[in-house]
Coordinates of N, CA and C in Angstrom, one line a residue:
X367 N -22.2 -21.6 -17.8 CA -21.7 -20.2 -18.0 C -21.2 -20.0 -19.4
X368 N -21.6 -19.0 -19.4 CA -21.6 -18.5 -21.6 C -20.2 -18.3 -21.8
X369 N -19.4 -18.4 -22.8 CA -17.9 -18.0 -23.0 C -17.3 -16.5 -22.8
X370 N -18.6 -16.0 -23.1 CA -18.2 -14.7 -22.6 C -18.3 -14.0 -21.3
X371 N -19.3 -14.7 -20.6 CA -19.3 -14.3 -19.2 C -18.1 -14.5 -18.5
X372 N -17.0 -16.0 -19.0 CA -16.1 -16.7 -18.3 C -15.1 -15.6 -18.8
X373 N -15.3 -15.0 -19.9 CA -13.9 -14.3 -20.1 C -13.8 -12.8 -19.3
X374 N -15.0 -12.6 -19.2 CA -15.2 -10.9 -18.4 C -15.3 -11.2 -16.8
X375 N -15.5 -12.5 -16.7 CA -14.8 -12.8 -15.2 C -13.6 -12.9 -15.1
X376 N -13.0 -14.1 -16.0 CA -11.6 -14.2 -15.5 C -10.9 -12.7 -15.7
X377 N -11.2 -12.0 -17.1 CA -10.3 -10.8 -17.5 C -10.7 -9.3 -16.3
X378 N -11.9 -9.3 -15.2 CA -11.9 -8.7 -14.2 C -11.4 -9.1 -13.2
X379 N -11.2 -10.1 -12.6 CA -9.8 -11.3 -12.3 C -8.8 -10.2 -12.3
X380 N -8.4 -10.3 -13.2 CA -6.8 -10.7 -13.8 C -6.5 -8.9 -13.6
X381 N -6.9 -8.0 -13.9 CA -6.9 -7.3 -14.0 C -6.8 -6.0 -12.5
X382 N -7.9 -6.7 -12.1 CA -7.8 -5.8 -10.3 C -6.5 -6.6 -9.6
X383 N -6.6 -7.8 -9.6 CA -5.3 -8.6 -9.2 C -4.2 -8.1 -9.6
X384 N -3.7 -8.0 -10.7 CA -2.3 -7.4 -11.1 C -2.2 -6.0 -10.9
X385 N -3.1 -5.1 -11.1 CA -3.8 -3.7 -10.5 C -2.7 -3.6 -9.4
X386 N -3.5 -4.6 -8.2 CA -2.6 -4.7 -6.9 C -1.2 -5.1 -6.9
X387 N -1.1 -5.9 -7.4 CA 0.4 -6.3 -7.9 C 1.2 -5.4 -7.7
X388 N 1.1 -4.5 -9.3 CA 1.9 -4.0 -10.0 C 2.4 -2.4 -8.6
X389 N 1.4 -2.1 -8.3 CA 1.1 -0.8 -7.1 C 2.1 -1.4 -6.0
X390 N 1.8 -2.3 -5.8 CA 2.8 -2.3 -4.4 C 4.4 -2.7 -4.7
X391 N 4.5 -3.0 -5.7 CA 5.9 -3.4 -6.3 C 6.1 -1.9 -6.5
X392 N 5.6 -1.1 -6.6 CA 5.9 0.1 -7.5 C 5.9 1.1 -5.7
X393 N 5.4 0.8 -4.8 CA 5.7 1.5 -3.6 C 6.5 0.7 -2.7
X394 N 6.9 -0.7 -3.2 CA 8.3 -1.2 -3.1 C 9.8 -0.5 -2.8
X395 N 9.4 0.0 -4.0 CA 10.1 0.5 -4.7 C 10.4 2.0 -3.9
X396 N 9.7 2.7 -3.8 CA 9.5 4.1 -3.0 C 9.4 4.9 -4.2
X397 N 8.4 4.7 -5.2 CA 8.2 5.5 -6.1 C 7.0 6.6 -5.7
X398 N 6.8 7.9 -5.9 CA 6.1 8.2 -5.9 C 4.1 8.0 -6.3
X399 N 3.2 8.3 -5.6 CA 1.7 8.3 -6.2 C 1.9 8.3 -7.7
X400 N 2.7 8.4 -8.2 CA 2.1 9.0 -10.0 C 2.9 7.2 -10.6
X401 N 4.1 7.5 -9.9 CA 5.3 6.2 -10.3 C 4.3 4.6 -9.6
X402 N 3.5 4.6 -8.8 CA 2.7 3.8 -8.3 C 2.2 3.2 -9.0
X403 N 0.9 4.2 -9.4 CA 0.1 4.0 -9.9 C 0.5 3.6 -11.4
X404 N 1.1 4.3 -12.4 CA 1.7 3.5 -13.3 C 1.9 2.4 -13.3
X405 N 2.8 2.1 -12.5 CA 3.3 1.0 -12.7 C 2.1 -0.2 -12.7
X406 N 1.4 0.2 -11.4 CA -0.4 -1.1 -11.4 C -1.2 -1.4 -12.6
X407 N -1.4 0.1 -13.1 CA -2.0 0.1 -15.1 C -1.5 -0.4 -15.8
X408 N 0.2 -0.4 -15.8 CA 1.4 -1.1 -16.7 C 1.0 -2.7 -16.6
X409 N 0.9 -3.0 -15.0 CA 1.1 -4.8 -15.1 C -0.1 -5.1 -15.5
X410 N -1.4 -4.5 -15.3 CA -2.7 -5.0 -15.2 C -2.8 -5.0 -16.9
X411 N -2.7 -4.3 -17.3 CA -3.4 -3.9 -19.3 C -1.9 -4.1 -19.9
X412 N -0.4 -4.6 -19.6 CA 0.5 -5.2 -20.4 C 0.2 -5.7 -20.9
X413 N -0.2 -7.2 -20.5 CA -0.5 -8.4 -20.7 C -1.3 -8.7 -21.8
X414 N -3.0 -7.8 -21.7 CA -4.1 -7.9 -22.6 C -3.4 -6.9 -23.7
X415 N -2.8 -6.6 -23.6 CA -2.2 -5.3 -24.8 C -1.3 -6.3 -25.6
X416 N -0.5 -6.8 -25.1 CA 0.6 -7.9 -25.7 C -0.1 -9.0 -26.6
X417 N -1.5 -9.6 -25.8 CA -2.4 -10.5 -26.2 C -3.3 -10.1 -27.8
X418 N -3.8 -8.8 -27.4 CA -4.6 -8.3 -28.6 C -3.7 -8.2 -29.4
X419 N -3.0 -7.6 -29.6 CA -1.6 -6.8 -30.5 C -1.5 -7.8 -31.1
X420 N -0.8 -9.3 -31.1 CA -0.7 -10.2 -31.5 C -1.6 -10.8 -32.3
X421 N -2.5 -10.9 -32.0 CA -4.1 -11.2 -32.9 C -4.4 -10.2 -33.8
X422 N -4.1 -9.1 -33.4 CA -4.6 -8.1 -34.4 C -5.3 -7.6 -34.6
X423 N -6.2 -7.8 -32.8 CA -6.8 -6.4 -32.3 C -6.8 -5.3 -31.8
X424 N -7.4 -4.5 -31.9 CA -7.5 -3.0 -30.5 C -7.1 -3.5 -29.4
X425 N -6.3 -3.0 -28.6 CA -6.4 -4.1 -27.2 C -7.9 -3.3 -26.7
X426 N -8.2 -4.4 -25.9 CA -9.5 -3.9 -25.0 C -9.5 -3.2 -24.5
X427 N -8.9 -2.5 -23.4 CA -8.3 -1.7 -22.9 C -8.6 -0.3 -23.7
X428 N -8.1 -0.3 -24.7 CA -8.9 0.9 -25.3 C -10.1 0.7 -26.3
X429 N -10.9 -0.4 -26.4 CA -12.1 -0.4 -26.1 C -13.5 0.1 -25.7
X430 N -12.9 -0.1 -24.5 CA -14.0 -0.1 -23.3 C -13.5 0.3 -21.9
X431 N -14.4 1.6 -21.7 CA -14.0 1.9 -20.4 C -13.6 0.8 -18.8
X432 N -14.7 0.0 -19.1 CA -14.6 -0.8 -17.6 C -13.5 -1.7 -17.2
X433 N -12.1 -1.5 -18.5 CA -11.0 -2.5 -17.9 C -10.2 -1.2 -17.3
X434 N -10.3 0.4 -17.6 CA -9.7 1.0 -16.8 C -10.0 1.5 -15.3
X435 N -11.5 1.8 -15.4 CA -11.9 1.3 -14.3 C -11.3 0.6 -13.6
X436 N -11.9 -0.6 -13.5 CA -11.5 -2.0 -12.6 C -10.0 -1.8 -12.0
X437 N -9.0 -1.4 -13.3 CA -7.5 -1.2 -13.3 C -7.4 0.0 -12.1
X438 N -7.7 0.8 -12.0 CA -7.6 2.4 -11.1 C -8.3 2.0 -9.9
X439 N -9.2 1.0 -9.9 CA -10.3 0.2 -8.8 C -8.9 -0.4 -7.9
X440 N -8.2 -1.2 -8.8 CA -6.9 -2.1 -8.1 C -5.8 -0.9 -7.7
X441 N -5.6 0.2 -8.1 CA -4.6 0.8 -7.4 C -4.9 1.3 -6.2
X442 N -6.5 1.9 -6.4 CA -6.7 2.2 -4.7 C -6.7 1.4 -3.8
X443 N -7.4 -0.1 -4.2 CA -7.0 -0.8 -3.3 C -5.6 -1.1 -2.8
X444 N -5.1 -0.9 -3.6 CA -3.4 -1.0 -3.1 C -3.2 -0.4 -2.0
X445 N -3.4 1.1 -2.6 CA -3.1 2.5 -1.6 C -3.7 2.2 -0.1
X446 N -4.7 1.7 -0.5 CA -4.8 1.6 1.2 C -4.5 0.3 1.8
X447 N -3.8 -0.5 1.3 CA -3.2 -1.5 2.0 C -2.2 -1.0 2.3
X448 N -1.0 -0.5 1.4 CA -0.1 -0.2 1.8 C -0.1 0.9 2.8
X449 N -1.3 1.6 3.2 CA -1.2 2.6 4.4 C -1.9 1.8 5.5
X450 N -2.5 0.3 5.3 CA -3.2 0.1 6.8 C -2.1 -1.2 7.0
X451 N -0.9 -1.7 5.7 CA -0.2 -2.6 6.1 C 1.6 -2.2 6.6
X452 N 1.6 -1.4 5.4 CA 2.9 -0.9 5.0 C 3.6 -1.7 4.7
X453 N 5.0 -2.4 4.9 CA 6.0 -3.6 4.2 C 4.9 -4.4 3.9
X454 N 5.0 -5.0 2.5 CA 4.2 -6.0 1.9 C 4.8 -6.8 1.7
X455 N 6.5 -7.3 1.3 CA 7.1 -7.4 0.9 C 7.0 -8.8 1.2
X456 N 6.8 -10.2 0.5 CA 6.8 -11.3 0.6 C 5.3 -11.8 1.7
X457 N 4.1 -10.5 1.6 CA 3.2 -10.9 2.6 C 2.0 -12.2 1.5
X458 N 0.9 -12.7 2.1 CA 0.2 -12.8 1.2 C -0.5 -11.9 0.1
X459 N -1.0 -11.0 1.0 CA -1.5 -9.7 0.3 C -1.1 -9.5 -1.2
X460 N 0.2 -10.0 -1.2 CA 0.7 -9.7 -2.5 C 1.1 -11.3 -3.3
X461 N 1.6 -12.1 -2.6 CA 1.6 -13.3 -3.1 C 0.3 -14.0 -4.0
X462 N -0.6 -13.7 -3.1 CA -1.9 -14.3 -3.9 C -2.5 -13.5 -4.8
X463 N -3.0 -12.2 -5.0 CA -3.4 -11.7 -6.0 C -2.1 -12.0 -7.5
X464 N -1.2 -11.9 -7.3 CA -0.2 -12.4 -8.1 C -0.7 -13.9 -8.7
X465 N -0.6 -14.7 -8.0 CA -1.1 -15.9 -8.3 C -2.8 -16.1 -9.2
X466 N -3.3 -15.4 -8.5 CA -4.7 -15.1 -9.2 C -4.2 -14.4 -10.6
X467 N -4.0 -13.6 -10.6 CA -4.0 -12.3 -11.8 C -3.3 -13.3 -13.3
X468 N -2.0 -14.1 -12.3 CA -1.6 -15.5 -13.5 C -2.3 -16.4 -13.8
X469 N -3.3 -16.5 -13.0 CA -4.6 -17.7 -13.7 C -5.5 -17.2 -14.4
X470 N -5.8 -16.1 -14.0 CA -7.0 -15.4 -14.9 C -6.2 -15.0 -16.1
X471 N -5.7 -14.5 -16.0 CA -4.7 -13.8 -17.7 C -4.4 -14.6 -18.1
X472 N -4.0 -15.9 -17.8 CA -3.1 -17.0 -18.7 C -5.0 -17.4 -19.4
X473 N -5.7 -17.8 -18.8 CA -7.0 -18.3 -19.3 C -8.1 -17.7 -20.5
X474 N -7.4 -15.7 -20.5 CA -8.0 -15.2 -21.6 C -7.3 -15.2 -22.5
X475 N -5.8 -15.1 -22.0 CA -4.7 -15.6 -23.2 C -5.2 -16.6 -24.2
X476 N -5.2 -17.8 -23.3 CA -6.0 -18.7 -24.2 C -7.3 -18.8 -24.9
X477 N -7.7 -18.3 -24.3 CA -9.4 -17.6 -25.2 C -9.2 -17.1 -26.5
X478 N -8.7 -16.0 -26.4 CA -8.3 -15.3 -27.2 C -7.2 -15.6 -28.5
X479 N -6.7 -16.7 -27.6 CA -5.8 -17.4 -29.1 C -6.6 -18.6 -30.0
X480 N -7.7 -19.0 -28.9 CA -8.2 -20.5 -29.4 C -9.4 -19.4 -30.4
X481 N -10.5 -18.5 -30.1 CA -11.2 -17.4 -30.8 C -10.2 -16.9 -32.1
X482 N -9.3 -17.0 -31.9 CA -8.4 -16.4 -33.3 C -7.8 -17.3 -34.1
X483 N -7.8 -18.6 -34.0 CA -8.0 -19.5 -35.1 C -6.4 -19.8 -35.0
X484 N -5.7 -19.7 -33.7 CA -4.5 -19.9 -33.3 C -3.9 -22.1 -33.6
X485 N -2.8 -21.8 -33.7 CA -2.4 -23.2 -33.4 C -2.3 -23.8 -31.8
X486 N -2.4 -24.9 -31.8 CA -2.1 -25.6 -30.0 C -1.2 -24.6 -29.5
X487 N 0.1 -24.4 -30.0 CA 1.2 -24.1 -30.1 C 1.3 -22.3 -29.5
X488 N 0.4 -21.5 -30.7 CA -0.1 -20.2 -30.9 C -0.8 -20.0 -29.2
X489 N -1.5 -20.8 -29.1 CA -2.5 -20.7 -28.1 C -2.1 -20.8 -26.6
X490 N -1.0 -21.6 -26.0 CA 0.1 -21.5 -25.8 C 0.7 -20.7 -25.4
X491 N 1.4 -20.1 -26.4 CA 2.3 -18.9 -26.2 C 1.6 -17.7 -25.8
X492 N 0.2 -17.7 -26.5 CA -0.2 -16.5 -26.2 C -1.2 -16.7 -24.5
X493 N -1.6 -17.8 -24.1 CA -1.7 -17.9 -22.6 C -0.3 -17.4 -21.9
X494 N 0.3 -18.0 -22.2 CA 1.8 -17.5 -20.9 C 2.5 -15.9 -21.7
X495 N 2.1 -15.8 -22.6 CA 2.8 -14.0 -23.0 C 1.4 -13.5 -22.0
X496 N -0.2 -13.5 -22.0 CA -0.7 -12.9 -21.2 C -0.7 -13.0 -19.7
X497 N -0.3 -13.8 -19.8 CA -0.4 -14.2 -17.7 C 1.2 -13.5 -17.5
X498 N 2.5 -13.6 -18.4 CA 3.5 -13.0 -17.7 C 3.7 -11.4 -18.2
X499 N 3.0 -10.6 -18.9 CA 3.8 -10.2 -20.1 C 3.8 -8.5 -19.3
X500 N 2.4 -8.5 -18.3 CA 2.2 -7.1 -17.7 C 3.5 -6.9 -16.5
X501 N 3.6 -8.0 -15.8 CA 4.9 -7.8 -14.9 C 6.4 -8.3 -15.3
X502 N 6.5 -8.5 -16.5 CA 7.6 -8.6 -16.9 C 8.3 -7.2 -17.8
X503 N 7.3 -6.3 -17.7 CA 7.2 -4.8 -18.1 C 7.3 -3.9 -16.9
X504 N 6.6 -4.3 -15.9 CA 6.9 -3.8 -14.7 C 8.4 -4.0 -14.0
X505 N 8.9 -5.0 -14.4 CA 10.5 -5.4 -13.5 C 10.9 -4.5 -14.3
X506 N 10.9 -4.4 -15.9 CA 12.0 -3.8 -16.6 C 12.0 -2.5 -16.2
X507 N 10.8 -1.6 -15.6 CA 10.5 -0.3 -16.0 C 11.5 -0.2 -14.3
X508 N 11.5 -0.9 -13.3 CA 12.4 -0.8 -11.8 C 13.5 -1.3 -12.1
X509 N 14.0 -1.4 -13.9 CA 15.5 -2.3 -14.1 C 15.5 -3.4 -13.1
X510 N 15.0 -4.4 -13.3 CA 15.0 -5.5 -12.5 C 15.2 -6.9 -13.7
X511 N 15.9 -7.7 -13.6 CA 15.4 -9.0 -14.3 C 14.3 -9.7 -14.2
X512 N 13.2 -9.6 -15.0 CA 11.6 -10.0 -15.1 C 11.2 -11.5 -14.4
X513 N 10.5 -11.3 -13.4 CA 10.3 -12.5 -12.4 C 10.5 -13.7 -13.0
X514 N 9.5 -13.4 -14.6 CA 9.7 -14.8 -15.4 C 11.2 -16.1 -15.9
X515 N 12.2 -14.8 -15.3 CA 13.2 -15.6 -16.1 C 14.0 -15.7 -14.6
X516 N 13.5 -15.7 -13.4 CA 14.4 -15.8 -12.4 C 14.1 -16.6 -11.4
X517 N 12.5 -16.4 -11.3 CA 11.5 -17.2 -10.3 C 11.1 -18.1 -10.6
X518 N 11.1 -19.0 -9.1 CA 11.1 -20.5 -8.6 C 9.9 -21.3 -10.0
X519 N 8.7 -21.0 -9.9 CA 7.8 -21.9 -10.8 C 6.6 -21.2 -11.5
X520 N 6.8 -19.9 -11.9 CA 5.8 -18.9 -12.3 C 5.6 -19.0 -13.7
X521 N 6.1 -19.2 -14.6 CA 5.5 -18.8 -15.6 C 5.1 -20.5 -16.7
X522 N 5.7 -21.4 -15.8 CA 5.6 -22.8 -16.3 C 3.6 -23.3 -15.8
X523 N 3.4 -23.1 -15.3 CA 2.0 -23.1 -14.7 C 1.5 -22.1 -16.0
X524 N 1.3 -21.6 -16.1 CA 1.0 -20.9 -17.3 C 0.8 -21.7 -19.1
X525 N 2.1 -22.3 -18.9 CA 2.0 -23.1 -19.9 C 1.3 -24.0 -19.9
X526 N 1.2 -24.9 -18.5 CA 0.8 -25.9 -18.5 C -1.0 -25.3 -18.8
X527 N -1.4 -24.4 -18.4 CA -2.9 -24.2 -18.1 C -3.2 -23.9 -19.6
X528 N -2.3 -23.4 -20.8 CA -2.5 -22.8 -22.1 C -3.0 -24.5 -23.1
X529 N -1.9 -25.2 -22.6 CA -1.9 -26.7 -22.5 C -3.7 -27.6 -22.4
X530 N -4.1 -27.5 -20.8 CA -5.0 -27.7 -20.6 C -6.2 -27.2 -21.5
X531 N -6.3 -25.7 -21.4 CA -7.6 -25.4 -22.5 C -7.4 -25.8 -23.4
X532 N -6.5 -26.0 -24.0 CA -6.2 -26.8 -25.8 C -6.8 -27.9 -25.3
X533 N -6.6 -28.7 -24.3 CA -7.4 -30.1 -24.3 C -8.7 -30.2 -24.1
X534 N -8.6 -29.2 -23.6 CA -10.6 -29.0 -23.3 C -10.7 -28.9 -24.0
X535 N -10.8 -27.7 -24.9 CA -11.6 -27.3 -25.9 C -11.3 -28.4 -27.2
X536 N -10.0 -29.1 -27.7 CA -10.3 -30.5 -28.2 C -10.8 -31.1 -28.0
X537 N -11.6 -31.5 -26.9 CA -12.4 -32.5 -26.6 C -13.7 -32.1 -26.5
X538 N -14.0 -31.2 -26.7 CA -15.4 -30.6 -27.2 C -15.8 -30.0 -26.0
X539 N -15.5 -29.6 -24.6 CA -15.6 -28.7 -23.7 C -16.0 -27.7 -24.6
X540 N -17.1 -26.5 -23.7 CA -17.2 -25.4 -24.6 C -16.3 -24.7 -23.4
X541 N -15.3 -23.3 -24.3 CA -14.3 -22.6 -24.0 C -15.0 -22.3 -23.1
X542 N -15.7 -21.3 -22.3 CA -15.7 -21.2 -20.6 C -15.3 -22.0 -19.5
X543 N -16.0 -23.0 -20.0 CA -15.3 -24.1 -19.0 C -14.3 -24.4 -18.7
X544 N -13.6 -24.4 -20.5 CA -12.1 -24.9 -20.7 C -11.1 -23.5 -19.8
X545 N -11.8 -22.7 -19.9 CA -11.1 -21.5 -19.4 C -10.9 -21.4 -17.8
X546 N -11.7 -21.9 -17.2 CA -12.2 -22.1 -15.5 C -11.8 -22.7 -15.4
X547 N -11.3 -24.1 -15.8 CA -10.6 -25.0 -15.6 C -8.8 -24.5 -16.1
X548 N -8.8 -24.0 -17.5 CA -7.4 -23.8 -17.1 C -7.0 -22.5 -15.8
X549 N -7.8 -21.7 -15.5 CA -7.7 -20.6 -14.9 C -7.2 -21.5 -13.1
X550 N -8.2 -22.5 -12.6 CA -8.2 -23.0 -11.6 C -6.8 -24.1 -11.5
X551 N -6.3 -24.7 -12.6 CA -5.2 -25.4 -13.3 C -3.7 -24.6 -12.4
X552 N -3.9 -23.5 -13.1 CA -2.8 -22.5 -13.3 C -2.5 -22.1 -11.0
X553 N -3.8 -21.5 -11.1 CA -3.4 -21.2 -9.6 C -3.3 -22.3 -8.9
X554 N -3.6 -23.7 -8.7 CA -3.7 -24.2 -8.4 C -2.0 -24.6 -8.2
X555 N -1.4 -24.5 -9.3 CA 0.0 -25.4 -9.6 C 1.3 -23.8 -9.0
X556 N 0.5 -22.8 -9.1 CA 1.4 -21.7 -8.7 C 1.2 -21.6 -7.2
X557 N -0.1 -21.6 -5.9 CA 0.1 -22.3 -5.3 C 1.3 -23.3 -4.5
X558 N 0.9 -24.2 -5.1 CA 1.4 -25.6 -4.5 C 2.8 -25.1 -4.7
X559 N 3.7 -24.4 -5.7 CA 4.6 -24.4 -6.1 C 5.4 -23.5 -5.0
X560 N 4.5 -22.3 -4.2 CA 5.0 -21.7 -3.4 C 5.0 -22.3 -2.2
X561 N 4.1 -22.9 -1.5 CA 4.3 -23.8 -0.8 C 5.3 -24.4 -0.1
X562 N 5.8 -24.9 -1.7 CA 6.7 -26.4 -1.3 C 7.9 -25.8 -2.1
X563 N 7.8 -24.3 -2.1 CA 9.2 -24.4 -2.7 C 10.2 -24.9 -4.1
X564 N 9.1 -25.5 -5.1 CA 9.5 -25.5 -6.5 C 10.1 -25.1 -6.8
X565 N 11.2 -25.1 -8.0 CA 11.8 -24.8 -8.6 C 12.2 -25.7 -10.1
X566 N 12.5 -25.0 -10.5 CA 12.9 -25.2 -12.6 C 14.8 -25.5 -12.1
X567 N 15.2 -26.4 -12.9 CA 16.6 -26.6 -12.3 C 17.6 -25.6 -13.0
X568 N 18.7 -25.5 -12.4 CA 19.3 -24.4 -13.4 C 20.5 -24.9 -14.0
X569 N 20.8 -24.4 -15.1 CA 22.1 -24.8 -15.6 C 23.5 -25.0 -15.1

C-alpha cells in the first residue's frame, strides 16, 4: 500500500468516526440539528486543522471537498442512530468509533509530522495534538473539561503510536505501513484500556 493511499484511508477513518463522535455528544447534550451538527465538523476537521496549521499548511479540509463530505456523511449517520437508538451514552456505538477516529488521526498526525521534516519529538506531539485536538474543542464548546485531561487512558495510546511510527519509519519501514501499524498500535491499546479499566495514576 502506497503512503498515500494509507493516509486517505486512515484520514477517511478518522474523520467519519469522529463525524459520529462529535454528533452524538452534541445531542447528548440536547443541542439542537444546527448545535449537532457543528459540533461533529468541529471534532472531525479540529484535529487535521490543528495538524496542518502547525506545519504550515492549508488545512485539508479546505483543500478538498471530500473531507467535508465524508465529515456531513458522519453526521447523518449519527442522526439516524440517535433516532433508531436514542441514549447513546456509554453504548458501543459511541465508544468504538471514538477509539477508531484516535487511531486513524493519531497515524496522520504522524504522517504529517514525519513528511514535514519534524523531530521524533515534533512527530509525537503532533500525532496526539491530531488524534486529541478535534474533541478536546468539542468538550470546551459544551464547557466541559476535555476528555484528554480527565479520562481513564485516551490520549497516552496516542503517544505511544506517534512513538511507534518514529520506529518504523527509523528502521526503514516505508510510512504506510508505519502508519497501519501505528494506527492498529493506538486502537489496539485504547481498546484493551477500556476493557480492563486503565487508568494514569493521579496525584
Amino acid at each position: 500500500m502506497s503512503d498515500a493511499v494509507a493516509f486517505a484511508l486512515m484520514n477517511v477513518i478518522g474523520l467519519l468516526a469522529f463525524a459520529i463522535v462529535g454528533s452524538l455528544k452534541g445531542a447528548e447534550a440536547d443541542l439542537d440539528l444546527f448545535g449537532v451538527a457543528v459540533l461533529g465538523i468541529l471534532t472531525a476537521l479540529g484535529g487535521g486543522t490543528i495538524r496542518d496549521t502547525l506545519v504550515g499548511q492549508v488545512p485539508l479540509a479546505l483543500r478538498t471537498t471530500t473531507d467535508v463530505l465524508v465529515v456531513l456523511l458522519g453526521v447523518a449517520l449519527a442522526l439516524v442512530l440517535i433516532r433508531r437508538f436514542g441514549d447513546l451514552r456509554e453504548h458501543p456505538l459511541v465508544v468504538l468509533p471514538d477509539a477508531v477516529g484516535l487511531a486513524a488521526f493519531a497515524a496522520t498526525g504522524a504522517s504529517v509530522g514525519y513528511e514535514a521534516g519534524l523531530t521524533p519529538f515534533g512527530i509525537v506531539v503532533l500525532a496526539t495534538l491530531t488524534a486529541v485536538g478535534g474533541g478536546s474543542l468539542c468538550d470546551l464548546l459544551l464547557t466541559r473539561v476535555p476528555v484528554v485531561l480527565r479520562e481513564d487512558f485516551y490520549a497516552t495510546p496516542a503517544v505511544i503510536g506517534g512513538v511507534a511510527f518514529w520506529l518504523g519509519v527509523s528502521v526503514g519501514l516505508p510510512a504506510g505501513i508505519a502508519m497501519i501499524g501505528c494506527a492498529v498500535l493506538v486502537l489496539a491499546l485504547r481498546l484493551l484500556a477500556l476493557r480492563r479499566g486503565w487508568r494514569l495514576p493521579t496525584v
